[in-house]
mmCIF file with all atom_site columns, C-alpha atoms in Angstrom:
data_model
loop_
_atom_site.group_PDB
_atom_site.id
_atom_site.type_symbol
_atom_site.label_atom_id
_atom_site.label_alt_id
_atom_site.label_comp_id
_atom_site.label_asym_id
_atom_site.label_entity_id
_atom_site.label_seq_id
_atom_site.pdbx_PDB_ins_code
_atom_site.Cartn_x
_atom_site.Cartn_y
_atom_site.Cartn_z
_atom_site.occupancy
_atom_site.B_iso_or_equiv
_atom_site.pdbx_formal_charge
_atom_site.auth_seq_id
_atom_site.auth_comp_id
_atom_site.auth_asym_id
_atom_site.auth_atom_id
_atom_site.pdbx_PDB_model_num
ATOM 1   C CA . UNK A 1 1   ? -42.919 -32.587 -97.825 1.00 47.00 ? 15  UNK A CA 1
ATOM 2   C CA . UNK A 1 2   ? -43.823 -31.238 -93.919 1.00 52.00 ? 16  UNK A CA 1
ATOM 3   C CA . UNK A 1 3   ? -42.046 -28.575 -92.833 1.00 50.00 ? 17  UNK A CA 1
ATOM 4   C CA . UNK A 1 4   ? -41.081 -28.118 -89.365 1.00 49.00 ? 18  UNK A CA 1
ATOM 5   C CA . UNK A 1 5   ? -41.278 -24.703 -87.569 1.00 52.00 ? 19  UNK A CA 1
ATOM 6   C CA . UNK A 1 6   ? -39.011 -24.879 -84.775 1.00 44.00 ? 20  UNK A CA 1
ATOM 7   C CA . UNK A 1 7   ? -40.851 -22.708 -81.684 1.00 49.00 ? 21  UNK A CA 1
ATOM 8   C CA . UNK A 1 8   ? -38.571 -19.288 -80.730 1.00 54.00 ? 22  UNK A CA 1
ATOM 9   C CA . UNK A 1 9   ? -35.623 -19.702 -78.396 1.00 59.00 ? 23  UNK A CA 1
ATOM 10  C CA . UNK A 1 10  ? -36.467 -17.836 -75.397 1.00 65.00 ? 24  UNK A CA 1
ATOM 11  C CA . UNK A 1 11  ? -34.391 -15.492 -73.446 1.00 67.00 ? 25  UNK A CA 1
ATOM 12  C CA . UNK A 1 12  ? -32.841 -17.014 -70.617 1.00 85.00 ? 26  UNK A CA 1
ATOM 13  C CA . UNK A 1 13  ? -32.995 -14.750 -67.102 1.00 89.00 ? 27  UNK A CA 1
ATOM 14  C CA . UNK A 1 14  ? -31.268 -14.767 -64.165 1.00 89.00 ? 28  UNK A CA 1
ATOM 15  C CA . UNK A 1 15  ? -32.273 -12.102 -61.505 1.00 93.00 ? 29  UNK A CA 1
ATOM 16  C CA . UNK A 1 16  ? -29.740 -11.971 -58.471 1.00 94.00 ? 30  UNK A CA 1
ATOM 17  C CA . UNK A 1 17  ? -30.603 -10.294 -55.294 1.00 96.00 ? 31  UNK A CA 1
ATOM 18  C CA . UNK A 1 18  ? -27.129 -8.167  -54.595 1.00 96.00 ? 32  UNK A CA 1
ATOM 19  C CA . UNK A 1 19  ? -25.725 -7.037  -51.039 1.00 95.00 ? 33  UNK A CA 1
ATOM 20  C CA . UNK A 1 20  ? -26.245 -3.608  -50.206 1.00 92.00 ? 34  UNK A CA 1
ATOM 21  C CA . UNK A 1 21  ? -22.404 -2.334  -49.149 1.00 88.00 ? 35  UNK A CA 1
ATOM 22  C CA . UNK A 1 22  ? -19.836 -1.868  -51.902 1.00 85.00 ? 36  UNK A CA 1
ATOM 23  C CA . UNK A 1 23  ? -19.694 -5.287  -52.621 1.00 94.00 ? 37  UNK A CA 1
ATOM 24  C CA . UNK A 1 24  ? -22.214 -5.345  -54.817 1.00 95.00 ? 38  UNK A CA 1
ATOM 25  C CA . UNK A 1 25  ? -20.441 -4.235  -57.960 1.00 93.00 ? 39  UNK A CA 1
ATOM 26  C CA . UNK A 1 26  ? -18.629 -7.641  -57.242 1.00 94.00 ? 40  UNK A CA 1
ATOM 27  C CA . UNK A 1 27  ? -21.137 -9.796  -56.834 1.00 95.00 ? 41  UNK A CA 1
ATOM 28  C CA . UNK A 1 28  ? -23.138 -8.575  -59.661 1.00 95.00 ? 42  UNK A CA 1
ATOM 29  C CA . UNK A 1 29  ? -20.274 -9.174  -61.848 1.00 94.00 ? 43  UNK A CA 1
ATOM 30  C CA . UNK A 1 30  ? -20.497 -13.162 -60.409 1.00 95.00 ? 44  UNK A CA 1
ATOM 31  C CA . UNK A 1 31  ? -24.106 -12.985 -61.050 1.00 94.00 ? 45  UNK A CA 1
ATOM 32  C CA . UNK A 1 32  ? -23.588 -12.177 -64.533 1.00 94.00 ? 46  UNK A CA 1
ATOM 33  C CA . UNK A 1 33  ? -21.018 -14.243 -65.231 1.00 94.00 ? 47  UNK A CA 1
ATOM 34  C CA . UNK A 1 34  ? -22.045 -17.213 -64.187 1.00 92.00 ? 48  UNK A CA 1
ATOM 35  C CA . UNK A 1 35  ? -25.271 -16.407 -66.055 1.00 90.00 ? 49  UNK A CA 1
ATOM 36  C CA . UNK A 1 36  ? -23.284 -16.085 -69.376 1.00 91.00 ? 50  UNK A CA 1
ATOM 37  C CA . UNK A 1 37  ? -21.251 -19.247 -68.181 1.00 89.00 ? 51  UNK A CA 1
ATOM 38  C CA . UNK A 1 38  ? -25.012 -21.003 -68.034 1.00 84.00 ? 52  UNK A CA 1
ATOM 39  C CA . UNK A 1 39  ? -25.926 -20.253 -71.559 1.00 77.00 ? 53  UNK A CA 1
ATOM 40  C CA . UNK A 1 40  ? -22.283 -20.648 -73.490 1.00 77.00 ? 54  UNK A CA 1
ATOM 41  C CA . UNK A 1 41  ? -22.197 -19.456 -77.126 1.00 76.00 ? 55  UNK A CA 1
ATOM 42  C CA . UNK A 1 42  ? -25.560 -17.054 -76.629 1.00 76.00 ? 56  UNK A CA 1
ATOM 43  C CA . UNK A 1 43  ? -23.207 -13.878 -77.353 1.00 87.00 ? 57  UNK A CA 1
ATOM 44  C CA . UNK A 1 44  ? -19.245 -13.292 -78.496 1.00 90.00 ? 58  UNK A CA 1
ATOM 45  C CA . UNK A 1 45  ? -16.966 -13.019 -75.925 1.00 91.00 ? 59  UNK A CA 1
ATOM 46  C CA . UNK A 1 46  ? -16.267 -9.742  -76.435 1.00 92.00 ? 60  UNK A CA 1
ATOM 47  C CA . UNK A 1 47  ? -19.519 -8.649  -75.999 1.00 94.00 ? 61  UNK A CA 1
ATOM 48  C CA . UNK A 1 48  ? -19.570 -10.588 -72.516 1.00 94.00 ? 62  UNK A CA 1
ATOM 49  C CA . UNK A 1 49  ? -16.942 -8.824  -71.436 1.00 95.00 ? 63  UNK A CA 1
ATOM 50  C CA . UNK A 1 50  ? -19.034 -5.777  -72.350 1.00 96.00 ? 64  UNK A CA 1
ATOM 51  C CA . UNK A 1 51  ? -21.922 -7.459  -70.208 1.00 96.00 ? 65  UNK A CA 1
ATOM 52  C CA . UNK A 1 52  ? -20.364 -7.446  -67.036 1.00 96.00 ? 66  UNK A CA 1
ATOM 53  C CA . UNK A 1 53  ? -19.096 -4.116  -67.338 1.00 96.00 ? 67  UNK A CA 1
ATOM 54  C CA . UNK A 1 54  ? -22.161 -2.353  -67.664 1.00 97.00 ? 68  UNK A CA 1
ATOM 55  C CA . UNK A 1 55  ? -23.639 -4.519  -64.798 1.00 97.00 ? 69  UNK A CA 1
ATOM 56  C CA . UNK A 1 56  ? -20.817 -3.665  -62.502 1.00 95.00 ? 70  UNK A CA 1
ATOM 57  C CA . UNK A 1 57  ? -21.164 0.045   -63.810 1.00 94.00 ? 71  UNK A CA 1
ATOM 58  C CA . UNK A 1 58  ? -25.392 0.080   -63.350 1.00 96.00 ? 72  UNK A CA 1
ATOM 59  C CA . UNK A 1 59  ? -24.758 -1.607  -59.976 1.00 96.00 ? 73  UNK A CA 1
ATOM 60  C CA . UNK A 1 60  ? -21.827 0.762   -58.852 1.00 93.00 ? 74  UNK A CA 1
ATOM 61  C CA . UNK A 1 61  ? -24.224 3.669   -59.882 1.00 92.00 ? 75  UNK A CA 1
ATOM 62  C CA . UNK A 1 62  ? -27.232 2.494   -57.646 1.00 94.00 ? 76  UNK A CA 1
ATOM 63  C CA . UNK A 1 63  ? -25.477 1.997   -54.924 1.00 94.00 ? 77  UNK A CA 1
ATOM 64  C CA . UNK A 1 64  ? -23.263 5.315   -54.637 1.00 91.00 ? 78  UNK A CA 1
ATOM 65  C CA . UNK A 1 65  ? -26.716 7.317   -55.991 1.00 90.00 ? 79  UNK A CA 1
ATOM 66  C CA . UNK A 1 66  ? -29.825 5.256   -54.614 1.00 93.00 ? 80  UNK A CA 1
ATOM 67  C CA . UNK A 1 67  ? -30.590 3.156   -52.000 1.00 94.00 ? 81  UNK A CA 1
ATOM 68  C CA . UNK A 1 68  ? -30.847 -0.603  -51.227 1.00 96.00 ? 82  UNK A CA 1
ATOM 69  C CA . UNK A 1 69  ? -32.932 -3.385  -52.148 1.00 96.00 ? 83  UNK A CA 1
ATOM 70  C CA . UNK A 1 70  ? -30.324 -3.631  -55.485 1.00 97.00 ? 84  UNK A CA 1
ATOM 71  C CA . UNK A 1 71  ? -31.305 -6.218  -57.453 1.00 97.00 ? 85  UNK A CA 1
ATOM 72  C CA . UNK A 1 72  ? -29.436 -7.412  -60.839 1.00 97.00 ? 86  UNK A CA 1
ATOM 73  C CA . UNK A 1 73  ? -31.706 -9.325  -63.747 1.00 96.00 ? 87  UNK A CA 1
ATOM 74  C CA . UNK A 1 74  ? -29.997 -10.189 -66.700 1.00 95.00 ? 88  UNK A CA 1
ATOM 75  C CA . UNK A 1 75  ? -31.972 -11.428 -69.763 1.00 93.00 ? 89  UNK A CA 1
ATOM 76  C CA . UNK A 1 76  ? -29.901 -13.662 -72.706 1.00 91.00 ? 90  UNK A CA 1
ATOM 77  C CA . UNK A 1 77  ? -31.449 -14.082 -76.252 1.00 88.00 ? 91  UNK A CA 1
ATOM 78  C CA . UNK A 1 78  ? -29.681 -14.832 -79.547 1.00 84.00 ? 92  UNK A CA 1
ATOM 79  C CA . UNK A 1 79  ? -28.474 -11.403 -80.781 1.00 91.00 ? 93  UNK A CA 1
ATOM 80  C CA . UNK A 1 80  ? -29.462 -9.581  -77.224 1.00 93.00 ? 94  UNK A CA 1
ATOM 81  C CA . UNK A 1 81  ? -28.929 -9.161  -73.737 1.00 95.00 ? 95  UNK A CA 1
ATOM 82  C CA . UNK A 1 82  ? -31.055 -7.019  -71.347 1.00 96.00 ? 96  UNK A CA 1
ATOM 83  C CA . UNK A 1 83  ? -28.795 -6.114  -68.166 1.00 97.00 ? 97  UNK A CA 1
ATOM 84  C CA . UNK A 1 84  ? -31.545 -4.374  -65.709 1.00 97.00 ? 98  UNK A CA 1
ATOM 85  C CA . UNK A 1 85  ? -30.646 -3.308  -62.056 1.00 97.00 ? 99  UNK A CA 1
ATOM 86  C CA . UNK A 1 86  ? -33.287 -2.115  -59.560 1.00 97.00 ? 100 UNK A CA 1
ATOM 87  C CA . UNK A 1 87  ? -33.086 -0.128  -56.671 1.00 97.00 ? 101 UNK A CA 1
ATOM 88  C CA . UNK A 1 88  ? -35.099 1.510   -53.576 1.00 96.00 ? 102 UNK A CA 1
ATOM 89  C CA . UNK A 1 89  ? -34.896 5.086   -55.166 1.00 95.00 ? 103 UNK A CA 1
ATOM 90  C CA . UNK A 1 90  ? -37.345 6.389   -57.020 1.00 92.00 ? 104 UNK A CA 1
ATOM 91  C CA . UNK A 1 91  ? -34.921 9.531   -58.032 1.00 90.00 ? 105 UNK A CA 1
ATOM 92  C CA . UNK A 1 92  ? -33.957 9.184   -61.588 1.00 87.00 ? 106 UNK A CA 1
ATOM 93  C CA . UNK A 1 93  ? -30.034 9.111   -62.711 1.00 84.00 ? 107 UNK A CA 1
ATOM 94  C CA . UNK A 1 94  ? -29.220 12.856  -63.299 1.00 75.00 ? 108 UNK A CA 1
ATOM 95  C CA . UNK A 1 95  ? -26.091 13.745  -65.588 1.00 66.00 ? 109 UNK A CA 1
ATOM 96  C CA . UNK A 1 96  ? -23.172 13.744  -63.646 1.00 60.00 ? 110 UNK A CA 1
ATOM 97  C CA . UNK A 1 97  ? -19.823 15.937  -63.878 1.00 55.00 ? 111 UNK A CA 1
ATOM 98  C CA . UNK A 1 98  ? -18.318 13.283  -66.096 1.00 55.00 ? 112 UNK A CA 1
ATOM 99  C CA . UNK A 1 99  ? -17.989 15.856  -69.212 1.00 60.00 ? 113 UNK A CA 1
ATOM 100 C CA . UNK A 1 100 ? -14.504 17.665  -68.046 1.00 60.00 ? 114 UNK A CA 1
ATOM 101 C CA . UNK A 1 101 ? -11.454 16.320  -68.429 1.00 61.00 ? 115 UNK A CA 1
ATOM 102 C CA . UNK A 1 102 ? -10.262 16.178  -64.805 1.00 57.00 ? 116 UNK A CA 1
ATOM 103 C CA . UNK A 1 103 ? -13.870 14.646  -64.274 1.00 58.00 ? 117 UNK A CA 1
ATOM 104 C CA . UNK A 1 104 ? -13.099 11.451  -61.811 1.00 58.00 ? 118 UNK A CA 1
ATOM 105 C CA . UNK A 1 105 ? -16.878 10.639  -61.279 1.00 63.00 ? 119 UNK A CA 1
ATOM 106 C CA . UNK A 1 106 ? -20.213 10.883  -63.589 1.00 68.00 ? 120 UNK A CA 1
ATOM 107 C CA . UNK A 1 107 ? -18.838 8.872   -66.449 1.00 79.00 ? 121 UNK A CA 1
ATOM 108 C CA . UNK A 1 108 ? -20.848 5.228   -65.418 1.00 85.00 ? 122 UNK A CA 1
ATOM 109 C CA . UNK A 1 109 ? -23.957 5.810   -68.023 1.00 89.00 ? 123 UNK A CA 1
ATOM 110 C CA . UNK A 1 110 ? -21.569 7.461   -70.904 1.00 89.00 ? 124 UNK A CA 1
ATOM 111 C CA . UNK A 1 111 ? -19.693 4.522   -70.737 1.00 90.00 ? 125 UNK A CA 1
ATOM 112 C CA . UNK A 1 112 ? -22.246 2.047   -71.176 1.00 94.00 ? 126 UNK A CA 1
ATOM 113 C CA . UNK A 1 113 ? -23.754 3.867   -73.509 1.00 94.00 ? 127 UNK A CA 1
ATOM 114 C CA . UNK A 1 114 ? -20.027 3.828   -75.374 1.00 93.00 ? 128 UNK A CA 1
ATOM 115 C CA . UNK A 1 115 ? -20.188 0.518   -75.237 1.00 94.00 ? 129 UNK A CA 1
ATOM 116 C CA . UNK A 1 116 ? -23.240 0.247   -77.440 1.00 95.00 ? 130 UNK A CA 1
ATOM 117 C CA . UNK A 1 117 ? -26.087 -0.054  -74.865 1.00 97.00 ? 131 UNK A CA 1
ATOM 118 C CA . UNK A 1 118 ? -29.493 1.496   -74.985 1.00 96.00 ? 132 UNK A CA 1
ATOM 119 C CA . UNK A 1 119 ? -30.241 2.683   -71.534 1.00 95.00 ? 133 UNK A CA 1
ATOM 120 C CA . UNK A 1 120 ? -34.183 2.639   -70.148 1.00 95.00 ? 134 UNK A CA 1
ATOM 121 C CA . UNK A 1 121 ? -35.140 3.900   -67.061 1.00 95.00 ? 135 UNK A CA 1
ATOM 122 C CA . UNK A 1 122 ? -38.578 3.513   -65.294 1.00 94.00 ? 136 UNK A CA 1
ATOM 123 C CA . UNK A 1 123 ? -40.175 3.560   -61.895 1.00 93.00 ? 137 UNK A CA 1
ATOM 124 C CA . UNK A 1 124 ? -41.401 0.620   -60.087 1.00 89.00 ? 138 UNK A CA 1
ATOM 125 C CA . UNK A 1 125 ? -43.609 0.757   -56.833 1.00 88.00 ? 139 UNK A CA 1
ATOM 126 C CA . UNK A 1 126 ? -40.623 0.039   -54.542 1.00 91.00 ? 140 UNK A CA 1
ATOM 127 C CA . UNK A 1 127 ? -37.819 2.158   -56.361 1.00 95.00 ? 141 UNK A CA 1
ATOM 128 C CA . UNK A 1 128 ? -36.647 2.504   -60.084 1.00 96.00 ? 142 UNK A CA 1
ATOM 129 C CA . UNK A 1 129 ? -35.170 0.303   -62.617 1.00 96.00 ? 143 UNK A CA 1
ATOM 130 C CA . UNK A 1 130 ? -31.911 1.186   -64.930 1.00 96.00 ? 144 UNK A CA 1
ATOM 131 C CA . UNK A 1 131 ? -31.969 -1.418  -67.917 1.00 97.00 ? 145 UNK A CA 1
ATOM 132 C CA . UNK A 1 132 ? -29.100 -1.264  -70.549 1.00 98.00 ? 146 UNK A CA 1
ATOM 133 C CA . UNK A 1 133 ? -29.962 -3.175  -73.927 1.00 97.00 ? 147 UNK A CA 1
ATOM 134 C CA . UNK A 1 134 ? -27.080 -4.453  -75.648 1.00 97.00 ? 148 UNK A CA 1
ATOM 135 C CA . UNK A 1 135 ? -27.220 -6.371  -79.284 1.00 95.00 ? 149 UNK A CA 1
ATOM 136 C CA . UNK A 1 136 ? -24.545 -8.015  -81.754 1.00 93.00 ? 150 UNK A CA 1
ATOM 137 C CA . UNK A 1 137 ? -24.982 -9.948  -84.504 1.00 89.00 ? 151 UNK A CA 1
ATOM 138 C CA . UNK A 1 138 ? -26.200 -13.446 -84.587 1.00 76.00 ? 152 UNK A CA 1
ATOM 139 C CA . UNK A 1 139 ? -24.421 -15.373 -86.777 1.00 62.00 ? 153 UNK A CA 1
#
């Protein structure tokens, strides 16, 4: 009898140049979505939902704390999805006042990190990168 290996699925990417005014919370939730529309059944829907909050709450951080080009790249594979957004700034995300309970700002990386997300963040020649990991089971 043969046996057949079937070669890895690969992650599917989208990278999205985004505006650089407050619109670009909106458009990288657009981005994303229509990236998740491209590639239906990759995660649960819950967990897509989950998605484009943490890209509109990455994006919303770069552009009140760094400065423009904002990019957003979003990598889909079977049990994972990357959710990376670059920016002009090379200053790294500092921990903001989001620990009080009257705290109305400082809360974006807590909550993506509530959500289940690993956050990465690293320095490119032309700004930083904020990536958020997020995984589920793939059943």
């Amino acid at each position: 009898m043969d046996t057949a290996i079937a070669p890895p699925a690969r992650p599917r990417t989208v990278h999205h140049p985004l505006p650089s005014g407050p619109q670009a919370a909106r458009e990288a939730r657009r981005s994303a979505a229509r990236a998740l529309d491209l590639h239906p059944g990759r995660c649960p829907q819950e967990t897509a939902c989950d998605i484009l909050l943490i890209a509109s709450e990455l994006v919303t951080n770069a552009v009140r704390h760094a400065m423009p080009p904002y990019a957003l790249t979003i990598s889909l594979d079977r049990g994972r999805a990357g959710i990376c957004v670059s920016d002009g700034s090379v200053s790294l995300p500092r921990r903001g006042d989001g620990h009080g309970p009257l705290a109305t700002r400082g809360r974006g990386l807590q909550i993506v990190r509530a959500l289940g997300a690993d956050v990465f963040v690293s320095r490119s020649p032309r700004g930083k990168q904020v990536i958020a990991v997020i995984s589920w089971p793939d059943g």
